[in-house]
Amino acid sequence: MPEGPELHLASLFVNRMCGGVVFTGPVQKSEVSKNPEVSFSCPAYTIMATSRGKEVRLTLTPQKSDSAQGRCRRGKTGQVNQVQTMDIVFRFGMSGFFRFTAEAELPKHSHLRFYTNEKPCRVLSFVDTRRFGSWQPNGTWQLNRGPCIMFEYLSFRENVLSHLSDRAFDRPVCEVLLNQKYFNGIGNYLRAEILFRLNIPPFVKARTVLEGLQTHLSDEDRKSVVKVEVTEVKEEVTNTEVKEEVTDREISDRAAVKEDESETPDLLRLCHTVPLEVIKLGGKGYDPEKMDYTDFKSWLQCYYVEGMKSVRDHNGRTMWFKGDPGPMAPKDAKTKMIVKKEDDHDYKGGKKVKKARSESTMKPKYTKETVQEKEVPQRRAGRRK
C-alpha cells in the first residue's frame, strides 16, 4: 500500500513530467470506476501536484493560450470560458499511482485521464489495478487527518503529544501508528521499520511509549532554528530531482530536526526522518516508468526481511518485528518467521527465467526400478486373464 513517501514521490513525478505541459479538453473517467465524474473542461490548463501525508492534490489551472508562440499564460480565475481552478484530492488505496504516457500506450487500469494539447497526444493517468483508490473533485485535505509527518513535523509532534489522553493511545503502539488522525503518512512498512530501529515491541501501550516526550521545543531550540542556514534545508528538500517551493513552515520543521540530530531520536522524530530516507532514494522506491524497487528492498531492515517475525494485529494487519511482540499481542496469534528460500530462477532483462538444472540434480523421469514397478500390475492382470 502506498504510504506518505510514495505519495510525495508521486507528486514529484507529476511535477517533473507535467511541468510546462499544457492540457486540454475534459477530464475523462473510465466506465468501470465508481468514483465521481470530474466536471472540468478547458481549452488549455496546467497541472501541479502537492502531497500531504497519504493524500495528493492535483491543481488544474486554466491558461490563456498563445498558439503562435506555443506558450501559455496564467489567466485570472473565471476569465477563461468561465472555468475556475479545480483541486482534485487523491487517495491511492492499495495500488494507485500516476503514469504519463503516449495516448496509444494508455495503461489498462487508468481510471482518470488528463490529455495534453499536442500531437501526438500524451496522457496523465491515475492507474489503480485494485480500484481501492479514490478522488474528490473540488476536494480539500481530509479534516480528520493530522499534520503531515514529513513536512509539518512540529505540528505533527504537537498534535500527538497534546492528545495523549485520547482513548486511541490505549491501543498497542503498532496500531496507533496507523491512525491517520495522528500519524498522517505512516503505513504498514513504515511502522515496522520505525519500531524496529528503536527496539520497541509492537504490542505495548502507545501512551506508555509516548509519555515523557517533550511537547514543545524549548525557547533555546526555537532560537537555534532561526540560526540554521535556510540554504542547507532547501538543498535537502530539493535533492529529489524536482525543485519544489519550500514554505517557511517546512524550512522551520526541517531545521528543528537538524538541530536535534545529535540527540537520541525518539519515536516521533523517527516518524519524520525514516519516511524522508525513502524520499531520498530519489524515486527508486516509487517510479511508475521503471518500477525498480531494488534500492527500496535493500533499504528495508525489518519489513518482510529474512529472520523477522510477523503476526496479525487486532485489525488484521500484518505486523513485522523482531523479538518479543509485547504484552498486548492478540491472544492465540500465530507468529510466523521469514525463512529465505533458494530461488531456482534467473532474472534476465526483468523476466523470470527458470535456471538450467545440472545433471547431478536432475531426477530422471523413468528409471529401471520405476519401469519394473509399473509393469508388475500389468503382469498380474495378465495372469488373472
Tab-separated table of N, CA, C and O in Angstrom, residues 39-145:
chain	number	residue	atom	x	y	z
A	39	SER	N	-16.102	17.225	-13.359
A	39	SER	CA	-16.722	18.180	-14.285
A	39	SER	C	-15.779	19.342	-14.541
A	39	SER	O	-15.953	20.457	-14.028
A	40	PHE	N	-14.758	19.068	-15.336
A	40	PHE	CA	-13.781	20.099	-15.677
A	40	PHE	C	-13.414	19.924	-17.138
A	40	PHE	O	-13.033	18.841	-17.576
A	41	SER	N	-13.564	21.008	-17.912
A	41	SER	CA	-13.167	21.018	-19.312
A	41	SER	C	-12.657	22.403	-19.653
A	41	SER	O	-13.301	23.404	-19.319
A	42	CYS	N	-11.495	22.448	-20.279
A	42	CYS	CA	-10.867	23.737	-20.551
A	42	CYS	C	-9.986	23.611	-21.796
A	42	CYS	O	-9.325	22.577	-21.982
A	43	PRO	N	-9.957	24.631	-22.655
A	43	PRO	CA	-9.110	24.568	-23.849
A	43	PRO	C	-7.624	24.452	-23.525
A	43	PRO	O	-6.859	23.848	-24.276
A	44	ALA	N	-7.231	25.046	-22.401
A	44	ALA	CA	-5.814	24.992	-22.022
A	44	ALA	C	-5.693	25.134	-20.509
A	44	ALA	O	-6.205	26.083	-19.926
A	45	TYR	N	-5.023	24.174	-19.897
A	45	TYR	CA	-4.804	24.251	-18.451
A	45	TYR	C	-3.516	23.516	-18.093
A	45	TYR	O	-3.011	22.691	-18.860
A	46	THR	N	-2.990	23.814	-16.925
A	46	THR	CA	-1.784	23.153	-16.430
A	46	THR	C	-2.117	22.347	-15.181
A	46	THR	O	-3.160	22.554	-14.554
A	47	ILE	N	-1.219	21.445	-14.828
A	47	ILE	CA	-1.420	20.586	-13.660
A	47	ILE	C	-0.211	20.698	-12.741
A	47	ILE	O	0.929	20.591	-13.187
A	48	MET	N	-0.484	20.916	-11.467
A	48	MET	CA	0.566	20.923	-10.455
A	48	MET	C	0.120	20.039	-9.296
A	48	MET	O	-1.051	20.044	-8.925
A	49	ALA	N	1.066	19.279	-8.737
A	49	ALA	CA	0.735	18.335	-7.665
A	49	ALA	C	1.407	18.726	-6.359
A	49	ALA	O	2.531	19.235	-6.352
A	50	THR	N	0.706	18.489	-5.252
A	50	THR	CA	1.269	18.643	-3.917
A	50	THR	C	0.800	17.444	-3.095
A	50	THR	O	-0.224	16.833	-3.389
A	51	SER	N	1.558	17.118	-2.051
A	51	SER	CA	1.183	15.984	-1.211
A	51	SER	C	1.114	16.414	0.243
A	51	SER	O	1.757	17.376	0.657
A	52	ARG	N	0.340	15.677	1.001
A	52	ARG	CA	0.242	15.880	2.446
A	52	ARG	C	-0.122	14.546	3.072
A	52	ARG	O	-1.240	14.060	2.907
A	53	GLY	N	0.834	13.930	3.757
A	53	GLY	CA	0.570	12.622	4.331
A	53	GLY	C	0.207	11.616	3.268
A	53	GLY	O	0.938	11.398	2.304
A	54	LYS	N	-0.966	11.003	3.412
A	54	LYS	CA	-1.415	9.983	2.465
A	54	LYS	C	-2.400	10.535	1.438
A	54	LYS	O	-3.280	9.809	0.961
A	55	GLU	N	-2.240	11.791	1.081
A	55	GLU	CA	-3.098	12.401	0.067
A	55	GLU	C	-2.243	13.173	-0.930
A	55	GLU	O	-1.200	13.718	-0.582
A	56	VAL	N	-2.712	13.201	-2.185
A	56	VAL	CA	-2.086	14.006	-3.237
A	56	VAL	C	-3.159	14.893	-3.848
A	56	VAL	O	-4.272	14.427	-4.143
A	57	ARG	N	-2.824	16.156	-4.036
A	57	ARG	CA	-3.770	17.097	-4.646
A	57	ARG	C	-3.234	17.566	-5.998
A	57	ARG	O	-2.105	18.043	-6.091
A	58	LEU	N	-4.051	17.394	-7.035
A	58	LEU	CA	-3.742	17.956	-8.344
A	58	LEU	C	-4.516	19.250	-8.513
A	58	LEU	O	-5.740	19.276	-8.313
A	59	THR	N	-3.816	20.319	-8.864
A	59	THR	CA	-4.454	21.613	-9.098
A	59	THR	C	-4.483	21.881	-10.596
A	59	THR	O	-3.432	21.974	-11.242
A	60	LEU	N	-5.693	21.982	-11.152
A	60	LEU	CA	-5.874	22.265	-12.580
A	60	LEU	C	-6.119	23.761	-12.733
A	60	LEU	O	-7.122	24.285	-12.250
A	61	THR	N	-5.193	24.446	-13.433
A	61	THR	CA	-5.261	25.903	-13.550
A	61	THR	C	-5.476	26.315	-14.998
A	61	THR	O	-4.618	26.044	-15.854
A	62	PRO	N	-6.622	26.963	-15.325
A	62	PRO	CA	-6.869	27.429	-16.698
A	62	PRO	C	-5.795	28.412	-17.140
A	62	PRO	O	-5.273	29.191	-16.343
A	63	GLN	N	-5.480	28.376	-18.448
A	63	GLN	CA	-4.442	29.239	-19.015
A	63	GLN	C	-4.993	29.998	-20.213
A	63	GLN	O	-5.972	29.586	-20.838
A	64	LYS	N	-4.342	31.123	-20.537
A	64	LYS	CA	-4.589	31.815	-21.798
A	64	LYS	C	-3.551	31.324	-22.781
A	64	LYS	O	-2.356	31.487	-22.567
A	65	SER	N	-3.991	30.707	-23.848
A	65	SER	CA	-3.049	30.106	-24.788
A	65	SER	C	-2.597	31.112	-25.827
A	65	SER	O	-3.329	32.001	-26.239
A	66	ASP	N	-1.354	30.984	-26.254
A	66	ASP	CA	-0.774	31.781	-27.330
A	66	ASP	C	-0.203	30.789	-28.333
A	66	ASP	O	0.953	30.383	-28.249
A	67	SER	N	-1.059	30.330	-29.239
A	67	SER	CA	-0.658	29.269	-30.154
A	67	SER	C	0.485	29.683	-31.062
A	67	SER	O	1.269	28.857	-31.514
A	68	ALA	N	0.608	30.969	-31.333
A	68	ALA	CA	1.675	31.425	-32.216
A	68	ALA	C	3.040	31.186	-31.592
A	68	ALA	O	4.001	30.819	-32.275
A	69	GLN	N	3.161	31.390	-30.301
A	69	GLN	CA	4.431	31.220	-29.623
A	69	GLN	C	4.535	29.884	-28.901
A	69	GLN	O	5.586	29.538	-28.364
A	70	GLY	N	3.441	29.133	-28.914
A	70	GLY	CA	3.463	27.817	-28.286
A	70	GLY	C	3.571	27.868	-26.779
A	70	GLY	O	4.064	26.944	-26.154
A	71	ARG	N	3.119	28.960	-26.171
A	71	ARG	CA	3.199	29.076	-24.721
A	71	ARG	C	1.840	29.432	-24.143
A	71	ARG	O	0.940	29.848	-24.851
A	72	CYS	N	1.748	29.296	-22.838
A	72	CYS	CA	0.507	29.634	-22.142
A	72	CYS	C	0.795	30.618	-21.031
A	72	CYS	O	1.847	30.549	-20.394
A	73	ARG	N	-0.147	31.513	-20.823
A	73	ARG	CA	-0.032	32.469	-19.728
A	73	ARG	C	-1.155	32.197	-18.754
A	73	ARG	O	-2.279	31.884	-19.155
A	74	ARG	N	-0.866	32.334	-17.484
A	74	ARG	CA	-1.880	32.091	-16.456
A	74	ARG	C	-2.956	33.161	-16.529
A	74	ARG	O	-2.671	34.349	-16.556
A	75	GLY	N	-4.188	32.716	-16.563
A	75	GLY	CA	-5.293	33.653	-16.616
A	75	GLY	C	-5.923	33.848	-15.256
A	75	GLY	O	-5.712	33.069	-14.336
A	76	LYS	N	-6.694	34.892	-15.108
A	76	LYS	CA	-7.374	35.141	-13.843
A	76	LYS	C	-8.547	34.177	-13.699
A	76	LYS	O	-9.196	33.810	-14.669
A	77	THR	N	-8.795	33.784	-12.486
A	77	THR	CA	-9.857	32.820	-12.215
A	77	THR	C	-11.198	33.312	-12.750
A	77	THR	O	-11.604	34.436	-12.498
A	78	GLY	N	-11.862	32.421	-13.524
A	78	GLY	CA	-13.190	32.747	-14.025
A	78	GLY	C	-13.194	33.537	-15.319
A	78	GLY	O	-14.244	33.876	-15.820
A	79	GLN	N	-12.020	33.826	-15.929
A	79	GLN	CA	-11.995	34.629	-17.144
A	79	GLN	C	-11.694	33.815	-18.391
A	79	GLN	O	-11.667	34.339	-19.473
A	80	VAL	N	-11.421	32.506	-18.228
A	80	VAL	CA	-11.185	31.667	-19.389
A	80	VAL	C	-12.366	30.709	-19.510
A	80	VAL	O	-12.445	29.699	-18.838
A	81	ASN	N	-13.288	31.074	-20.396
A	81	ASN	CA	-14.515	30.293	-20.570
A	81	ASN	C	-15.220	30.038	-19.236
A	81	ASN	O	-15.859	29.004	-19.050
A	82	GLN	N	-15.087	30.968	-18.315
A	82	GLN	CA	-15.727	30.865	-17.006
A	82	GLN	C	-15.308	29.600	-16.241
A	82	GLN	O	-16.026	29.144	-15.371
A	83	VAL	N	-14.135	29.040	-16.586
A	83	VAL	CA	-13.644	27.852	-15.891
A	83	VAL	C	-12.735	28.287	-14.750
A	83	VAL	O	-11.823	29.082	-14.940
A	84	GLN	N	-12.992	27.774	-13.589
A	84	GLN	CA	-12.194	28.121	-12.420
A	84	GLN	C	-11.191	27.018	-12.112
A	84	GLN	O	-11.343	25.869	-12.528
A	85	THR	N	-10.177	27.395	-11.389
A	85	THR	CA	-9.191	26.420	-10.933
A	85	THR	C	-9.865	25.329	-10.106
A	85	THR	O	-10.740	25.619	-9.292
A	86	MET	N	-9.468	24.088	-10.343
A	86	MET	CA	-10.058	22.972	-9.605
A	86	MET	C	-8.961	22.167	-8.905
A	86	MET	O	-7.919	21.887	-9.486
A	87	ASP	N	-9.221	21.790	-7.661
A	87	ASP	CA	-8.356	20.884	-6.924
A	87	ASP	C	-9.011	19.511	-6.879
A	87	ASP	O	-10.192	19.389	-6.543
A	88	ILE	N	-8.240	18.477	-7.208
A	88	ILE	CA	-8.706	17.096	-7.110
A	88	ILE	C	-7.801	16.389	-6.110
A	88	ILE	O	-6.588	16.322	-6.306
A	89	VAL	N	-8.385	15.879	-5.038
A	89	VAL	CA	-7.599	15.223	-3.992
A	89	VAL	C	-7.701	13.713	-4.174
A	89	VAL	O	-8.799	13.153	-4.240
A	90	PHE	N	-6.527	13.058	-4.256
A	90	PHE	CA	-6.446	11.619	-4.481
A	90	PHE	C	-5.995	10.896	-3.214
A	90	PHE	O	-5.152	11.388	-2.469
A	91	ARG	N	-6.561	9.715	-3.016
A	91	ARG	CA	-6.081	8.760	-2.016
A	91	ARG	C	-5.845	7.456	-2.748
A	91	ARG	O	-6.711	6.983	-3.469
A	92	PHE	N	-4.666	6.891	-2.588
A	92	PHE	CA	-4.200	5.845	-3.500
A	92	PHE	C	-4.721	4.444	-3.194
A	92	PHE	O	-4.566	3.539	-4.012
A	93	GLY	N	-5.310	4.225	-2.024
A	93	GLY	CA	-5.776	2.886	-1.707
A	93	GLY	C	-4.631	1.897	-1.650
A	93	GLY	O	-3.572	2.167	-1.090
A	94	MET	N	-4.804	0.733	-2.251
A	94	MET	CA	-3.793	-0.327	-2.205
A	94	MET	C	-2.790	-0.248	-3.351
A	94	MET	O	-1.659	-0.715	-3.214
A	95	SER	N	-3.188	0.320	-4.486
A	95	SER	CA	-2.328	0.183	-5.666
A	95	SER	C	-2.310	1.399	-6.587
A	95	SER	O	-1.882	1.292	-7.737
A	96	GLY	N	-2.762	2.556	-6.122
A	96	GLY	CA	-2.837	3.712	-7.006
A	96	GLY	C	-1.483	4.347	-7.306
A	96	GLY	O	-0.578	4.327	-6.473
A	97	PHE	N	-1.331	4.909	-8.499
A	97	PHE	CA	-0.160	5.697	-8.865
A	97	PHE	C	-0.460	6.440	-10.164
A	97	PHE	O	-1.490	6.216	-10.808
A	98	PHE	N	0.424	7.340	-10.556
A	98	PHE	CA	0.261	8.111	-11.784
A	98	PHE	C	1.203	7.603	-12.865
A	98	PHE	O	2.327	7.181	-12.571
A	99	ARG	N	0.729	7.650	-14.113
A	99	ARG	CA	1.567	7.359	-15.270
A	99	ARG	C	1.413	8.493	-16.274
A	99	ARG	O	0.360	9.124	-16.365
A	100	PHE	N	2.462	8.753	-17.055
A	100	PHE	CA	2.417	9.766	-18.106
A	100	PHE	C	2.931	9.101	-19.373
A	100	PHE	O	4.127	8.813	-19.496
A	101	THR	N	2.021	8.827	-20.314
A	101	THR	CA	2.356	8.023	-21.485
A	101	THR	C	1.776	8.639	-22.752
A	101	THR	O	0.966	9.577	-22.696
A	102	ALA	N	2.178	8.064	-23.890
A	102	ALA	CA	1.521	8.394	-25.149
A	102	ALA	C	0.103	7.840	-25.114
A	102	ALA	O	-0.181	6.856	-24.419
A	103	GLU	N	-0.785	8.474	-25.867
A	103	GLU	CA	-2.183	8.032	-25.858
A	103	GLU	C	-2.310	6.584	-26.303
A	103	GLU	O	-3.140	5.838	-25.794
A	104	ALA	N	-1.447	6.166	-27.244
A	104	ALA	CA	-1.500	4.796	-27.745
A	104	ALA	C	-1.036	3.782	-26.707
A	104	ALA	O	-1.292	2.582	-26.852
A	105	GLU	N	-0.347	4.244	-25.674
A	105	GLU	CA	0.178	3.347	-24.641
A	105	GLU	C	-0.579	3.505	-23.322
A	105	GLU	O	-0.037	3.264	-22.250
A	106	LEU	N	-1.829	3.879	-23.410
A	106	LEU	CA	-2.641	4.113	-22.222
A	106	LEU	C	-2.694	2.851	-21.361
A	106	LEU	O	-2.994	1.764	-21.849
A	107	PRO	N	-2.362	2.952	-20.072
A	107	PRO	CA	-2.382	1.765	-19.205
A	107	PRO	C	-3.782	1.159	-19.112
A	107	PRO	O	-4.790	1.856	-19.219
A	108	LYS	N	-3.816	-0.139	-18.890
A	108	LYS	CA	-5.082	-0.875	-18.857
A	108	LYS	C	-6.015	-0.380	-17.763
A	108	LYS	O	-7.210	-0.257	-17.973
A	109	HIS	N	-5.465	-0.094	-16.593
A	109	HIS	CA	-6.296	0.275	-15.442
A	109	HIS	C	-6.224	1.775	-15.142
A	109	HIS	O	-6.212	2.173	-13.988
A	110	SER	N	-6.192	2.584	-16.184
A	110	SER	CA	-6.187	4.042	-15.974
A	110	SER	C	-7.631	4.500	-15.805
A	110	SER	O	-8.441	4.380	-16.718
A	111	HIS	N	-7.954	5.028	-14.637
A	111	HIS	CA	-9.353	5.339	-14.312
A	111	HIS	C	-9.674	6.829	-14.345
A	111	HIS	O	-10.843	7.199	-14.286
A	112	LEU	N	-8.642	7.685	-14.414
A	112	LEU	CA	-8.884	9.117	-14.607
A	112	LEU	C	-7.767	9.634	-15.500
A	112	LEU	O	-6.585	9.400	-15.229
A	113	ARG	N	-8.148	10.383	-16.568
A	113	ARG	CA	-7.174	10.722	-17.602
A	113	ARG	C	-7.226	12.208	-17.952
A	113	ARG	O	-8.295	12.792	-18.097
A	114	PHE	N	-6.020	12.767	-18.110
A	114	PHE	CA	-5.851	14.170	-18.477
A	114	PHE	C	-5.044	14.205	-19.771
A	114	PHE	O	-3.913	13.711	-19.816
A	115	TYR	N	-5.594	14.820	-20.837
A	115	TYR	CA	-4.981	14.778	-22.165
A	115	TYR	C	-4.240	16.079	-22.480
A	115	TYR	O	-4.745	17.172	-22.209
A	116	THR	N	-3.061	15.945	-23.081
A	116	THR	CA	-2.258	17.118	-23.410
A	116	THR	C	-2.732	17.754	-24.713
A	116	THR	O	-3.349	17.103	-25.562
A	117	ASN	N	-2.396	19.024	-24.873
A	117	ASN	CA	-2.760	19.790	-26.073
A	117	ASN	C	-1.601	19.745	-27.058
A	117	ASN	O	-0.911	20.737	-27.290
A	118	GLU	N	-1.381	18.580	-27.638
A	118	GLU	CA	-0.274	18.409	-28.576
A	118	GLU	C	-0.537	17.194	-29.446
A	118	GLU	O	-1.423	16.397	-29.165
A	119	LYS	N	0.239	17.069	-30.495
A	119	LYS	CA	0.136	15.917	-31.389
A	119	LYS	C	1.531	15.343	-31.605
A	119	LYS	O	2.433	16.085	-32.009
A	120	PRO	N	1.735	14.054	-31.359
A	120	PRO	CA	0.746	13.125	-30.792
A	120	PRO	C	0.439	13.445	-29.333
A	120	PRO	O	1.283	13.964	-28.608
A	121	CYS	N	-0.758	13.100	-28.946
A	121	CYS	CA	-1.243	13.430	-27.610
A	121	CYS	C	-0.603	12.524	-26.559
A	121	CYS	O	-0.304	11.349	-26.803
A	122	ARG	N	-0.361	13.096	-25.379
A	122	ARG	CA	0.084	12.310	-24.221
A	122	ARG	C	-0.976	12.407	-23.129
A	122	ARG	O	-1.807	13.325	-23.142
A	123	VAL	N	-0.914	11.473	-22.185
A	123	VAL	CA	-1.965	11.379	-21.169
A	123	VAL	C	-1.347	11.167	-19.799
A	123	VAL	O	-0.494	10.291	-19.614
A	124	LEU	N	-1.798	11.979	-18.833
A	124	LEU	CA	-1.505	11.722	-17.431
A	124	LEU	C	-2.664	10.890	-16.896
A	124	LEU	O	-3.813	11.309	-16.969
A	125	SER	N	-2.349	9.708	-16.359
A	125	SER	CA	-3.397	8.793	-15.903
A	125	SER	C	-3.231	8.466	-14.431
A	125	SER	O	-2.099	8.323	-13.946
A	126	PHE	N	-4.362	8.334	-13.756
A	126	PHE	CA	-4.354	7.749	-12.416
A	126	PHE	C	-4.669	6.285	-12.593
A	126	PHE	O	-5.767	5.907	-13.015
A	127	VAL	N	-3.687	5.433	-12.293
A	127	VAL	CA	-3.798	3.996	-12.517
A	127	VAL	C	-4.050	3.309	-11.179
A	127	VAL	O	-3.371	3.587	-10.188
A	128	ASP	N	-5.019	2.401	-11.166
A	128	ASP	CA	-5.377	1.729	-9.913
A	128	ASP	C	-5.932	0.351	-10.239
A	128	ASP	O	-7.113	0.198	-10.557
A	129	THR	N	-5.063	-0.659	-10.165
A	129	THR	CA	-5.456	-2.013	-10.544
A	129	THR	C	-6.581	-2.553	-9.675
A	129	THR	O	-7.543	-3.146	-10.170
A	130	ARG	N	-6.482	-2.364	-8.368
A	130	ARG	CA	-7.473	-2.935	-7.452
A	130	ARG	C	-8.697	-2.048	-7.252
A	130	ARG	O	-9.675	-2.454	-6.640
A	131	ARG	N	-8.618	-0.826	-7.700
A	131	ARG	CA	-9.733	0.135	-7.617
A	131	ARG	C	-10.160	0.445	-6.185
A	131	ARG	O	-11.332	0.677	-5.903
A	132	PHE	N	-9.191	0.443	-5.268
A	132	PHE	CA	-9.471	0.874	-3.893
A	132	PHE	C	-9.185	2.366	-3.712
A	132	PHE	O	-9.576	2.951	-2.706
A	133	GLY	N	-8.484	2.959	-4.665
A	133	GLY	CA	-8.162	4.376	-4.581
A	133	GLY	C	-9.381	5.242	-4.858
A	133	GLY	O	-10.411	4.768	-5.354
A	134	SER	N	-9.263	6.530	-4.542
A	134	SER	CA	-10.397	7.434	-4.735
A	134	SER	C	-9.904	8.828	-5.069
A	134	SER	O	-8.733	9.157	-4.865
A	135	TRP	N	-10.803	9.643	-5.611
A	135	TRP	CA	-10.516	11.054	-5.822
A	135	TRP	C	-11.759	11.883	-5.521
A	135	TRP	O	-12.892	11.388	-5.591
A	136	GLN	N	-11.531	13.129	-5.194
A	136	GLN	CA	-12.614	14.033	-4.813
A	136	GLN	C	-12.461	15.340	-5.578
A	136	GLN	O	-11.552	16.123	-5.298
A	137	PRO	N	-13.327	15.603	-6.573
A	137	PRO	CA	-13.284	16.885	-7.282
A	137	PRO	C	-13.609	18.033	-6.336
A	137	PRO	O	-14.424	17.883	-5.412
A	138	ASN	N	-12.965	19.170	-6.531
A	138	ASN	CA	-13.114	20.325	-5.638
A	138	ASN	C	-12.831	19.908	-4.197
A	138	ASN	O	-13.481	20.370	-3.251
A	139	GLY	N	-11.858	19.013	-4.052
A	139	GLY	CA	-11.574	18.439	-2.751
A	139	GLY	C	-10.620	19.265	-1.912
A	139	GLY	O	-9.937	20.165	-2.398
A	140	THR	N	-10.590	18.938	-0.642
A	140	THR	CA	-9.667	19.550	0.313
A	140	THR	C	-9.019	18.417	1.112
A	140	THR	O	-9.493	17.278	1.092
A	141	TRP	N	-7.954	18.736	1.817
A	141	TRP	CA	-7.350	17.739	2.686
A	141	TRP	C	-8.389	17.272	3.705
A	141	TRP	O	-9.124	18.079	4.261
A	142	GLN	N	-8.461	15.984	3.950
A	142	GLN	CA	-9.445	15.468	4.904
A	142	GLN	C	-9.221	16.061	6.290
A	142	GLN	O	-8.096	16.049	6.803
A	143	LEU	N	-10.303	16.533	6.887
A	143	LEU	CA	-10.204	17.207	8.180
A	143	LEU	C	-9.826	16.256	9.303
A	143	LEU	O	-9.270	16.676	10.321
A	144	ASN	N	-10.132	14.970	9.152
A	144	ASN	CA	-9.832	14.021	10.225
A	144	ASN	C	-8.413	13.459	10.125
A	144	ASN	O	-8.057	12.528	10.845
A	145	ARG	N	-7.607	14.005	9.240
A	145	ARG	CA	-6.204	13.611	9.133
A	145	ARG	C	-5.329	14.652	9.815
A	145	ARG	O	-5.541	15.851	9.658
